[in-house]
Every structure is written in C-alpha cells, then in structure tokens.
C-alpha cells in the first residue's frame, strides 16, 4: 500500500509526487501518458507508477487529483472506474466554484470524502518554504491530510469547511495575479518604447510578493534572451484559467476586462503555435504591432 496517490503527473502532479516522496511517503502515480509516470518512478524510489488510474487510486487512502481541469478529471474517472469509497479525494485542477459541486457529489456519492486545494505558486515551490496552498473541506479531513501538507511545506491553510471556498479564493487570487502579469508585460513594452532599461524597471517595481518577484525576474530574463521556453508554467497552463476568469469577469458585469484581453492574447499566441512558452512571450505581440506601425516619435 502507498501513503498517497497522485493522478496526473504533469508539472503540478510531478511536483506533488516528488515532495511527498522526499518527505518519506510512498507515492502511487498514474498519468495518461504512461511514460511520464514511468520516468518519474525511475528517478524516485518511493514513487510507484501504475498502469491504470483505478489501480493507483486503490493503492492508497488519499488521492490527489492533479489533472488539467474538471472535464478531464471527470473523463478519467469515467474511463477508469476507480473505486472512491472510503477515500479522501483532493482536487487541484483549474476551474471555477461552479465546477466543484458536480465533482464533490460524484466523490461523496461513491462513498468518498472531498476537498479542494489550490497551490498558489509555481510547481517548483512545492516542498519548499515558499509553497503556499489553501484548502476547503472538512477540518477532520484536513487534519488527516497532515502527512501530505507537511510534505508540501511552506504555508498550508485550511480556509473553510465548504470546498467551493478554496476555489473561489483561487479565482480571486488568480485575478490579482493576472492583473500583475498584465501590468508587467504592458509596462515592459512601454519601458522599451520610452528607452527605460528593463533592469532599471525591474528594481523600481515594489515587489511585495516572492511569486511576483519571480515572475518579473524570470520574465525579464526571457524577454532579454528572446527565448521563452518555460516548463514551469507554459501558455497551455494559462489558457484554461484565463478562459474561466474572463467568463467570471463577464458575469460580474465587467466590460473590457484585462482578463479578457489577456485571454485573447494567449489565444493569439497559441494560434501562432506557441504552447510551451512563458507568458512573457506576449510582449512579442506588442513588439510586432509597434514594428508594423508608422513611427510616431513617441519616444522620450
């Protein structure tokens, strides 16, 4: 028997599995692309790859769902026929509060217990003091999850007994994060236009949060190099969140939201074949438009 199961070994799932294994837990993993789970297991003796999701779920009392979104989560559960009875199921996928109810009902209807979690960092922070994760669900279930939350390290916060609250918190936190990212990429473009050195720009920004500081440092380095390949949070991980956030903004009566603009910019980039790049690649859209426009003399 394993101590914990991780379903989905993409960037988040692999980070969860590595942190749990490093903390001494035995970890069962499954991934739709089996080679990714096999490679992870080959590098970490406490990680054990399973050929089926049902087998991985059955091998431990706790399952961490680390798939891309709720639709994929439902599809995997449909196809696998995993037995959730008696198990604590923790959902990490991107989504909105309205997505929580059907999945929770599915889990509890099958005799399982359900929690929502949101890791508010890049995946490489999992297992370090920089990790910040929020949870929604039963306080008793959160206490039972202690070996996993201890493995995550950093700050682990039980927000509310209602699982939807963790997802709502994540949506609000994500909106704030993307406001920062939108400001960063637009400020970088304006700085270039006005001959403000990007280095001077970086040190002038009030960096109150380490995650924001990391986005600036990584983003500026990639902009200066012109090479945006970045596996920690490529465009494919941003598009689903931005689709959800833009829809939430519309429901809130917000016109011309920066979230809609960000979503459309990411869509454009992906239509251009960019998928594994850091979101700072959006600055190339500004550069291209500026290069195509008549020179207006708007330089200080």
JSON list of C-alpha atoms in Angstrom, two decimals, residues 53-252:
[
{"chain": "A", "resi": 53, "resn": "UNK", "atom": "CA", "xyz": [-5.83, 5.05, -12.66]},
{"chain": "A", "resi": 54, "resn": "UNK", "atom": "CA", "xyz": [-8.10, 2.62, -10.82]},
{"chain": "A", "resi": 55, "resn": "UNK", "atom": "CA", "xyz": [-5.10, 0.67, -9.58]},
{"chain": "A", "resi": 56, "resn": "UNK", "atom": "CA", "xyz": [-3.33, 3.80, -8.40]},
{"chain": "A", "resi": 57, "resn": "UNK", "atom": "CA", "xyz": [-6.42, 5.06, -6.55]},
{"chain": "A", "resi": 58, "resn": "UNK", "atom": "CA", "xyz": [-7.00, 1.67, -4.93]},
{"chain": "A", "resi": 59, "resn": "UNK", "atom": "CA", "xyz": [-3.44, 1.53, -3.59]},
{"chain": "A", "resi": 60, "resn": "UNK", "atom": "CA", "xyz": [-3.77, 4.34, -1.00]},
{"chain": "A", "resi": 61, "resn": "UNK", "atom": "CA", "xyz": [-6.33, 6.04, 1.26]},
{"chain": "A", "resi": 62, "resn": "UNK", "atom": "CA", "xyz": [-5.76, 9.52, -0.23]},
{"chain": "A", "resi": 63, "resn": "UNK", "atom": "CA", "xyz": [-5.89, 10.61, -3.87]},
{"chain": "A", "resi": 64, "resn": "UNK", "atom": "CA", "xyz": [-4.53, 13.94, -5.17]},
{"chain": "A", "resi": 65, "resn": "UNK", "atom": "CA", "xyz": [-6.22, 14.79, -8.49]},
{"chain": "A", "resi": 66, "resn": "UNK", "atom": "CA", "xyz": [-3.69, 16.85, -10.47]},
{"chain": "A", "resi": 67, "resn": "UNK", "atom": "CA", "xyz": [-5.22, 16.83, -13.95]},
{"chain": "A", "resi": 68, "resn": "UNK", "atom": "CA", "xyz": [-5.59, 19.97, -16.07]},
{"chain": "A", "resi": 69, "resn": "UNK", "atom": "CA", "xyz": [-9.27, 20.71, -15.46]},
{"chain": "A", "resi": 70, "resn": "UNK", "atom": "CA", "xyz": [-12.58, 19.32, -14.22]},
{"chain": "A", "resi": 71, "resn": "UNK", "atom": "CA", "xyz": [-13.70, 17.97, -17.59]},
{"chain": "A", "resi": 72, "resn": "UNK", "atom": "CA", "xyz": [-10.54, 15.86, -17.85]},
{"chain": "A", "resi": 73, "resn": "UNK", "atom": "CA", "xyz": [-10.95, 14.78, -14.23]},
{"chain": "A", "resi": 74, "resn": "UNK", "atom": "CA", "xyz": [-14.49, 13.53, -14.90]},
{"chain": "A", "resi": 75, "resn": "UNK", "atom": "CA", "xyz": [-13.32, 11.81, -18.08]},
{"chain": "A", "resi": 76, "resn": "UNK", "atom": "CA", "xyz": [-10.51, 9.98, -16.26]},
{"chain": "A", "resi": 77, "resn": "UNK", "atom": "CA", "xyz": [-12.87, 8.86, -13.50]},
{"chain": "A", "resi": 78, "resn": "UNK", "atom": "CA", "xyz": [-15.42, 7.73, -16.11]},
{"chain": "A", "resi": 79, "resn": "UNK", "atom": "CA", "xyz": [-12.89, 5.73, -18.08]},
{"chain": "A", "resi": 80, "resn": "UNK", "atom": "CA", "xyz": [-11.05, 4.26, -15.10]},
{"chain": "A", "resi": 81, "resn": "UNK", "atom": "CA", "xyz": [-13.98, 3.13, -12.98]},
{"chain": "A", "resi": 82, "resn": "UNK", "atom": "CA", "xyz": [-11.86, 3.97, -9.92]},
{"chain": "A", "resi": 83, "resn": "UNK", "atom": "CA", "xyz": [-13.39, 2.95, -6.58]},
{"chain": "A", "resi": 84, "resn": "UNK", "atom": "CA", "xyz": [-13.57, 6.11, -4.44]},
{"chain": "A", "resi": 85, "resn": "UNK", "atom": "CA", "xyz": [-15.36, 4.53, -1.47]},
{"chain": "A", "resi": 86, "resn": "UNK", "atom": "CA", "xyz": [-13.70, 5.41, 1.84]},
{"chain": "A", "resi": 87, "resn": "UNK", "atom": "CA", "xyz": [-11.03, 7.53, 0.20]},
{"chain": "A", "resi": 88, "resn": "UNK", "atom": "CA", "xyz": [-10.12, 11.17, 0.73]},
{"chain": "A", "resi": 89, "resn": "UNK", "atom": "CA", "xyz": [-10.03, 12.84, -2.69]},
{"chain": "A", "resi": 90, "resn": "UNK", "atom": "CA", "xyz": [-8.29, 16.23, -3.09]},
{"chain": "A", "resi": 91, "resn": "UNK", "atom": "CA", "xyz": [-8.86, 18.18, -6.29]},
{"chain": "A", "resi": 92, "resn": "UNK", "atom": "CA", "xyz": [-6.12, 20.55, -7.54]},
{"chain": "A", "resi": 93, "resn": "UNK", "atom": "CA", "xyz": [-7.41, 21.25, -11.06]},
{"chain": "A", "resi": 94, "resn": "UNK", "atom": "CA", "xyz": [-8.03, 24.63, -12.61]},
{"chain": "A", "resi": 95, "resn": "UNK", "atom": "CA", "xyz": [-11.66, 25.74, -12.59]},
{"chain": "A", "resi": 96, "resn": "UNK", "atom": "CA", "xyz": [-14.35, 27.93, -11.05]},
{"chain": "A", "resi": 97, "resn": "UNK", "atom": "CA", "xyz": [-16.55, 27.41, -7.96]},
{"chain": "A", "resi": 98, "resn": "UNK", "atom": "CA", "xyz": [-19.47, 26.11, -10.07]},
{"chain": "A", "resi": 99, "resn": "UNK", "atom": "CA", "xyz": [-17.26, 23.20, -11.16]},
{"chain": "A", "resi": 100, "resn": "UNK", "atom": "CA", "xyz": [-16.86, 21.97, -7.59]},
{"chain": "A", "resi": 101, "resn": "UNK", "atom": "CA", "xyz": [-20.41, 20.76, -6.88]},
{"chain": "A", "resi": 102, "resn": "UNK", "atom": "CA", "xyz": [-20.70, 18.03, -9.54]},
{"chain": "A", "resi": 103, "resn": "UNK", "atom": "CA", "xyz": [-17.29, 16.57, -8.72]},
{"chain": "A", "resi": 104, "resn": "UNK", "atom": "CA", "xyz": [-17.92, 16.67, -4.97]},
{"chain": "A", "resi": 105, "resn": "UNK", "atom": "CA", "xyz": [-21.30, 14.96, -5.49]},
{"chain": "A", "resi": 106, "resn": "UNK", "atom": "CA", "xyz": [-19.62, 12.33, -7.61]},
{"chain": "A", "resi": 107, "resn": "UNK", "atom": "CA", "xyz": [-17.00, 11.60, -4.96]},
{"chain": "A", "resi": 108, "resn": "UNK", "atom": "CA", "xyz": [-19.34, 11.65, -1.96]},
{"chain": "A", "resi": 109, "resn": "UNK", "atom": "CA", "xyz": [-21.98, 9.71, -3.89]},
{"chain": "A", "resi": 110, "resn": "UNK", "atom": "CA", "xyz": [-19.38, 6.97, -4.39]},
{"chain": "A", "resi": 111, "resn": "UNK", "atom": "CA", "xyz": [-18.69, 6.90, -0.65]},
{"chain": "A", "resi": 112, "resn": "UNK", "atom": "CA", "xyz": [-15.58, 9.09, -0.68]},
{"chain": "A", "resi": 113, "resn": "UNK", "atom": "CA", "xyz": [-14.69, 12.38, 1.03]},
{"chain": "A", "resi": 114, "resn": "UNK", "atom": "CA", "xyz": [-13.83, 15.51, -0.91]},
{"chain": "A", "resi": 115, "resn": "UNK", "atom": "CA", "xyz": [-11.54, 18.52, -0.52]},
{"chain": "A", "resi": 116, "resn": "UNK", "atom": "CA", "xyz": [-10.45, 21.35, -2.79]},
{"chain": "A", "resi": 117, "resn": "UNK", "atom": "CA", "xyz": [-6.87, 22.62, -2.79]},
{"chain": "A", "resi": 118, "resn": "UNK", "atom": "CA", "xyz": [-5.13, 25.44, -4.63]},
{"chain": "A", "resi": 119, "resn": "UNK", "atom": "CA", "xyz": [-1.34, 25.76, -4.82]},
{"chain": "A", "resi": 120, "resn": "UNK", "atom": "CA", "xyz": [-0.64, 29.46, -5.29]},
{"chain": "A", "resi": 121, "resn": "UNK", "atom": "CA", "xyz": [2.93, 29.12, -6.58]},
{"chain": "A", "resi": 122, "resn": "UNK", "atom": "CA", "xyz": [4.99, 27.79, -9.42]},
{"chain": "A", "resi": 123, "resn": "UNK", "atom": "CA", "xyz": [5.23, 23.99, -9.10]},
{"chain": "A", "resi": 124, "resn": "UNK", "atom": "CA", "xyz": [8.92, 24.09, -8.16]},
{"chain": "A", "resi": 125, "resn": "UNK", "atom": "CA", "xyz": [7.92, 25.70, -4.85]},
{"chain": "A", "resi": 126, "resn": "UNK", "atom": "CA", "xyz": [6.11, 22.54, -3.73]},
{"chain": "A", "resi": 127, "resn": "UNK", "atom": "CA", "xyz": [8.09, 21.01, -0.88]},
{"chain": "A", "resi": 128, "resn": "UNK", "atom": "CA", "xyz": [9.87, 24.28, -0.06]},
{"chain": "A", "resi": 129, "resn": "UNK", "atom": "CA", "xyz": [9.23, 27.08, 2.42]},
{"chain": "A", "resi": 130, "resn": "UNK", "atom": "CA", "xyz": [7.91, 29.15, -0.49]},
{"chain": "A", "resi": 131, "resn": "UNK", "atom": "CA", "xyz": [4.90, 26.88, -1.05]},
{"chain": "A", "resi": 132, "resn": "UNK", "atom": "CA", "xyz": [1.50, 28.43, -0.24]},
{"chain": "A", "resi": 133, "resn": "UNK", "atom": "CA", "xyz": [-1.59, 26.24, -0.51]},
{"chain": "A", "resi": 134, "resn": "UNK", "atom": "CA", "xyz": [-5.19, 26.80, 0.55]},
{"chain": "A", "resi": 135, "resn": "UNK", "atom": "CA", "xyz": [-7.82, 24.12, 1.24]},
{"chain": "A", "resi": 136, "resn": "UNK", "atom": "CA", "xyz": [-11.58, 23.85, 1.53]},
{"chain": "A", "resi": 137, "resn": "UNK", "atom": "CA", "xyz": [-13.36, 20.91, 3.16]},
{"chain": "A", "resi": 138, "resn": "UNK", "atom": "CA", "xyz": [-13.85, 19.18, 6.48]},
{"chain": "A", "resi": 139, "resn": "UNK", "atom": "CA", "xyz": [-11.44, 20.17, 9.25]},
{"chain": "A", "resi": 140, "resn": "UNK", "atom": "CA", "xyz": [-11.14, 16.49, 10.17]},
{"chain": "A", "resi": 141, "resn": "UNK", "atom": "CA", "xyz": [-10.19, 15.63, 6.58]},
{"chain": "A", "resi": 142, "resn": "UNK", "atom": "CA", "xyz": [-7.64, 18.44, 6.55]},
{"chain": "A", "resi": 143, "resn": "UNK", "atom": "CA", "xyz": [-6.13, 17.02, 9.75]},
{"chain": "A", "resi": 144, "resn": "UNK", "atom": "CA", "xyz": [-5.98, 13.58, 8.13]},
{"chain": "A", "resi": 145, "resn": "UNK", "atom": "CA", "xyz": [-4.11, 15.13, 5.21]},
{"chain": "A", "resi": 146, "resn": "UNK", "atom": "CA", "xyz": [-1.32, 16.27, 7.56]},
{"chain": "A", "resi": 147, "resn": "UNK", "atom": "CA", "xyz": [1.42, 13.99, 6.14]},
{"chain": "A", "resi": 148, "resn": "UNK", "atom": "CA", "xyz": [0.81, 15.47, 2.69]},
{"chain": "A", "resi": 149, "resn": "UNK", "atom": "CA", "xyz": [0.51, 19.09, 3.81]},
{"chain": "A", "resi": 150, "resn": "UNK", "atom": "CA", "xyz": [3.70, 18.66, 5.82]},
{"chain": "A", "resi": 151, "resn": "UNK", "atom": "CA", "xyz": [5.40, 17.32, 2.69]},
{"chain": "A", "resi": 152, "resn": "UNK", "atom": "CA", "xyz": [4.24, 20.37, 0.72]},
{"chain": "A", "resi": 153, "resn": "UNK", "atom": "CA", "xyz": [6.00, 22.55, 3.36]},
{"chain": "A", "resi": 154, "resn": "UNK", "atom": "CA", "xyz": [5.66, 26.33, 3.43]},
{"chain": "A", "resi": 155, "resn": "UNK", "atom": "CA", "xyz": [2.23, 27.65, 4.39]},
{"chain": "A", "resi": 156, "resn": "UNK", "atom": "CA", "xyz": [-0.77, 25.29, 4.28]},
{"chain": "A", "resi": 157, "resn": "UNK", "atom": "CA", "xyz": [-4.06, 27.00, 5.19]},
{"chain": "A", "resi": 158, "resn": "UNK", "atom": "CA", "xyz": [-7.45, 25.41, 5.86]},
{"chain": "A", "resi": 159, "resn": "UNK", "atom": "CA", "xyz": [-9.76, 28.22, 4.75]},
{"chain": "A", "resi": 160, "resn": "UNK", "atom": "CA", "xyz": [-13.27, 26.86, 5.13]},
{"chain": "A", "resi": 161, "resn": "UNK", "atom": "CA", "xyz": [-15.37, 23.74, 5.58]},
{"chain": "A", "resi": 162, "resn": "UNK", "atom": "CA", "xyz": [-17.01, 24.47, 2.20]},
{"chain": "A", "resi": 163, "resn": "UNK", "atom": "CA", "xyz": [-14.79, 23.14, -0.64]},
{"chain": "A", "resi": 164, "resn": "UNK", "atom": "CA", "xyz": [-16.09, 25.78, -3.07]},
{"chain": "A", "resi": 165, "resn": "UNK", "atom": "CA", "xyz": [-14.49, 28.47, -0.92]},
{"chain": "A", "resi": 166, "resn": "UNK", "atom": "CA", "xyz": [-10.98, 27.30, -1.78]},
{"chain": "A", "resi": 167, "resn": "UNK", "atom": "CA", "xyz": [-11.79, 27.50, -5.49]},
{"chain": "A", "resi": 168, "resn": "UNK", "atom": "CA", "xyz": [-13.39, 30.93, -5.03]},
{"chain": "A", "resi": 169, "resn": "UNK", "atom": "CA", "xyz": [-10.27, 32.08, -3.18]},
{"chain": "A", "resi": 170, "resn": "UNK", "atom": "CA", "xyz": [-8.14, 30.73, -6.00]},
{"chain": "A", "resi": 171, "resn": "UNK", "atom": "CA", "xyz": [-10.19, 32.61, -8.62]},
{"chain": "A", "resi": 172, "resn": "UNK", "atom": "CA", "xyz": [-9.78, 35.87, -6.69]},
{"chain": "A", "resi": 173, "resn": "UNK", "atom": "CA", "xyz": [-6.07, 35.26, -6.11]},
{"chain": "A", "resi": 174, "resn": "UNK", "atom": "CA", "xyz": [-5.62, 34.34, -9.77]},
{"chain": "A", "resi": 175, "resn": "UNK", "atom": "CA", "xyz": [-7.38, 37.50, -10.90]},
{"chain": "A", "resi": 176, "resn": "UNK", "atom": "CA", "xyz": [-4.98, 39.52, -8.76]},
{"chain": "A", "resi": 177, "resn": "UNK", "atom": "CA", "xyz": [-2.02, 37.57, -10.14]},
{"chain": "A", "resi": 178, "resn": "UNK", "atom": "CA", "xyz": [-3.07, 38.15, -13.75]},
{"chain": "A", "resi": 179, "resn": "UNK", "atom": "CA", "xyz": [-3.60, 41.84, -13.03]},
{"chain": "A", "resi": 180, "resn": "UNK", "atom": "CA", "xyz": [0.06, 41.89, -12.03]},
{"chain": "A", "resi": 181, "resn": "UNK", "atom": "CA", "xyz": [1.15, 39.88, -15.07]},
{"chain": "A", "resi": 182, "resn": "UNK", "atom": "CA", "xyz": [-0.87, 42.11, -17.39]},
{"chain": "A", "resi": 183, "resn": "UNK", "atom": "CA", "xyz": [0.71, 45.18, -15.83]},
{"chain": "A", "resi": 184, "resn": "UNK", "atom": "CA", "xyz": [4.16, 43.64, -16.08]},
{"chain": "A", "resi": 185, "resn": "UNK", "atom": "CA", "xyz": [4.01, 42.76, -19.78]},
{"chain": "A", "resi": 186, "resn": "UNK", "atom": "CA", "xyz": [2.43, 46.13, -20.68]},
{"chain": "A", "resi": 187, "resn": "UNK", "atom": "CA", "xyz": [4.95, 48.05, -18.56]},
{"chain": "A", "resi": 188, "resn": "UNK", "atom": "CA", "xyz": [7.80, 46.15, -20.20]},
{"chain": "A", "resi": 189, "resn": "UNK", "atom": "CA", "xyz": [6.52, 47.22, -23.63]},
{"chain": "A", "resi": 190, "resn": "UNK", "atom": "CA", "xyz": [6.15, 50.86, -22.52]},
{"chain": "A", "resi": 191, "resn": "UNK", "atom": "CA", "xyz": [9.59, 50.80, -20.93]},
{"chain": "A", "resi": 192, "resn": "UNK", "atom": "CA", "xyz": [11.12, 49.69, -24.22]},
{"chain": "A", "resi": 193, "resn": "UNK", "atom": "CA", "xyz": [9.22, 52.39, -26.11]},
{"chain": "A", "resi": 194, "resn": "UNK", "atom": "CA", "xyz": [10.48, 55.12, -23.74]},
{"chain": "A", "resi": 195, "resn": "UNK", "atom": "CA", "xyz": [14.05, 53.77, -23.54]},
{"chain": "A", "resi": 196, "resn": "UNK", "atom": "CA", "xyz": [13.71, 52.83, -19.89]},
{"chain": "A", "resi": 197, "resn": "UNK", "atom": "CA", "xyz": [16.14, 49.99, -19.29]},
{"chain": "A", "resi": 198, "resn": "UNK", "atom": "CA", "xyz": [14.41, 46.79, -18.31]},
{"chain": "A", "resi": 199, "resn": "UNK", "atom": "CA", "xyz": [16.87, 46.29, -15.46]},
{"chain": "A", "resi": 200, "resn": "UNK", "atom": "CA", "xyz": [16.04, 49.72, -14.00]},
{"chain": "A", "resi": 201, "resn": "UNK", "atom": "CA", "xyz": [12.36, 48.95, -14.47]},
{"chain": "A", "resi": 202, "resn": "UNK", "atom": "CA", "xyz": [12.69, 45.67, -12.56]},
{"chain": "A", "resi": 203, "resn": "UNK", "atom": "CA", "xyz": [14.35, 47.16, -9.48]},
{"chain": "A", "resi": 204, "resn": "UNK", "atom": "CA", "xyz": [11.85, 50.03, -9.42]},
{"chain": "A", "resi": 205, "resn": "UNK", "atom": "CA", "xyz": [8.79, 47.76, -9.08]},
{"chain": "A", "resi": 206, "resn": "UNK", "atom": "CA", "xyz": [7.54, 47.33, -5.50]},
{"chain": "A", "resi": 207, "resn": "UNK", "atom": "CA", "xyz": [7.97, 43.59, -5.18]},
{"chain": "A", "resi": 208, "resn": "UNK", "atom": "CA", "xyz": [5.92, 42.71, -2.15]},
{"chain": "A", "resi": 209, "resn": "UNK", "atom": "CA", "xyz": [5.41, 39.06, -3.03]},
{"chain": "A", "resi": 210, "resn": "UNK", "atom": "CA", "xyz": [8.13, 36.48, -3.85]},
{"chain": "A", "resi": 211, "resn": "UNK", "atom": "CA", "xyz": [5.94, 34.97, -6.57]},
{"chain": "A", "resi": 212, "resn": "UNK", "atom": "CA", "xyz": [5.60, 38.33, -8.27]},
{"chain": "A", "resi": 213, "resn": "UNK", "atom": "CA", "xyz": [9.32, 38.94, -7.91]},
{"chain": "A", "resi": 214, "resn": "UNK", "atom": "CA", "xyz": [9.98, 35.59, -9.56]},
{"chain": "A", "resi": 215, "resn": "UNK", "atom": "CA", "xyz": [7.63, 36.43, -12.46]},
{"chain": "A", "resi": 216, "resn": "UNK", "atom": "CA", "xyz": [9.49, 39.70, -13.06]},
{"chain": "A", "resi": 217, "resn": "UNK", "atom": "CA", "xyz": [12.95, 38.17, -12.82]},
{"chain": "A", "resi": 218, "resn": "UNK", "atom": "CA", "xyz": [12.13, 35.14, -14.99]},
{"chain": "A", "resi": 219, "resn": "UNK", "atom": "CA", "xyz": [10.06, 37.17, -17.44]},
{"chain": "A", "resi": 220, "resn": "UNK", "atom": "CA", "xyz": [12.69, 39.85, -17.94]},
{"chain": "A", "resi": 221, "resn": "UNK", "atom": "CA", "xyz": [15.42, 37.28, -18.44]},
{"chain": "A", "resi": 222, "resn": "UNK", "atom": "CA", "xyz": [13.35, 35.52, -21.10]},
{"chain": "A", "resi": 223, "resn": "UNK", "atom": "CA", "xyz": [12.44, 38.82, -22.83]},
{"chain": "A", "resi": 224, "resn": "UNK", "atom": "CA", "xyz": [16.07, 39.86, -22.98]},
{"chain": "A", "resi": 225, "resn": "UNK", "atom": "CA", "xyz": [17.14, 36.47, -24.34]},
{"chain": "A", "resi": 226, "resn": "UNK", "atom": "CA", "xyz": [14.21, 36.20, -26.72]},
{"chain": "A", "resi": 227, "resn": "UNK", "atom": "CA", "xyz": [13.82, 32.55, -25.74]},
{"chain": "A", "resi": 228, "resn": "UNK", "atom": "CA", "xyz": [10.55, 31.93, -23.90]},
{"chain": "A", "resi": 229, "resn": "UNK", "atom": "CA", "xyz": [10.61, 28.14, -23.43]},
{"chain": "A", "resi": 230, "resn": "UNK", "atom": "CA", "xyz": [9.47, 27.54, -19.84]},
{"chain": "A", "resi": 231, "resn": "UNK", "atom": "CA", "xyz": [8.10, 24.28, -18.46]},
{"chain": "A", "resi": 232, "resn": "UNK", "atom": "CA", "xyz": [7.07, 25.60, -15.02]},
{"chain": "A", "resi": 233, "resn": "UNK", "atom": "CA", "xyz": [4.02, 27.45, -16.34]},
{"chain": "A", "resi": 234, "resn": "UNK", "atom": "CA", "xyz": [3.76, 27.38, -20.15]},
{"chain": "A", "resi": 235, "resn": "UNK", "atom": "CA", "xyz": [0.90, 29.00, -22.08]},
{"chain": "A", "resi": 236, "resn": "UNK", "atom": "CA", "xyz": [-1.05, 25.72, -22.06]},
{"chain": "A", "resi": 237, "resn": "UNK", "atom": "CA", "xyz": [-1.44, 26.03, -18.29]},
{"chain": "A", "resi": 238, "resn": "UNK", "atom": "CA", "xyz": [-2.63, 29.65, -18.51]},
{"chain": "A", "resi": 239, "resn": "UNK", "atom": "CA", "xyz": [-5.33, 29.37, -21.18]},
{"chain": "A", "resi": 240, "resn": "UNK", "atom": "CA", "xyz": [-7.78, 27.30, -19.15]},
{"chain": "A", "resi": 241, "resn": "UNK", "atom": "CA", "xyz": [-7.51, 29.61, -16.13]},
{"chain": "A", "resi": 242, "resn": "UNK", "atom": "CA", "xyz": [-7.92, 32.71, -18.29]},
{"chain": "A", "resi": 243, "resn": "UNK", "atom": "CA", "xyz": [-10.97, 31.27, -20.09]},
{"chain": "A", "resi": 244, "resn": "UNK", "atom": "CA", "xyz": [-12.58, 30.75, -16.68]},
{"chain": "A", "resi": 245, "resn": "UNK", "atom": "CA", "xyz": [-11.54, 34.13, -15.30]},
{"chain": "A", "resi": 246, "resn": "UNK", "atom": "CA", "xyz": [-12.76, 36.04, -18.37]},
{"chain": "A", "resi": 247, "resn": "UNK", "atom": "CA", "xyz": [-16.14, 34.32, -18.05]},
{"chain": "A", "resi": 248, "resn": "UNK", "atom": "CA", "xyz": [-16.31, 35.23, -14.35]},
{"chain": "A", "resi": 249, "resn": "UNK", "atom": "CA", "xyz": [-15.48, 38.85, -15.18]},
{"chain": "A", "resi": 250, "resn": "UNK", "atom": "CA", "xyz": [-18.33, 38.91, -17.72]},
{"chain": "A", "resi": 251, "resn": "UNK", "atom": "CA", "xyz": [-20.76, 37.52, -15.19]},
{"chain": "A", "resi": 252, "resn": "UNK", "atom": "CA", "xyz": [-19.67, 40.28, -12.79]}
]
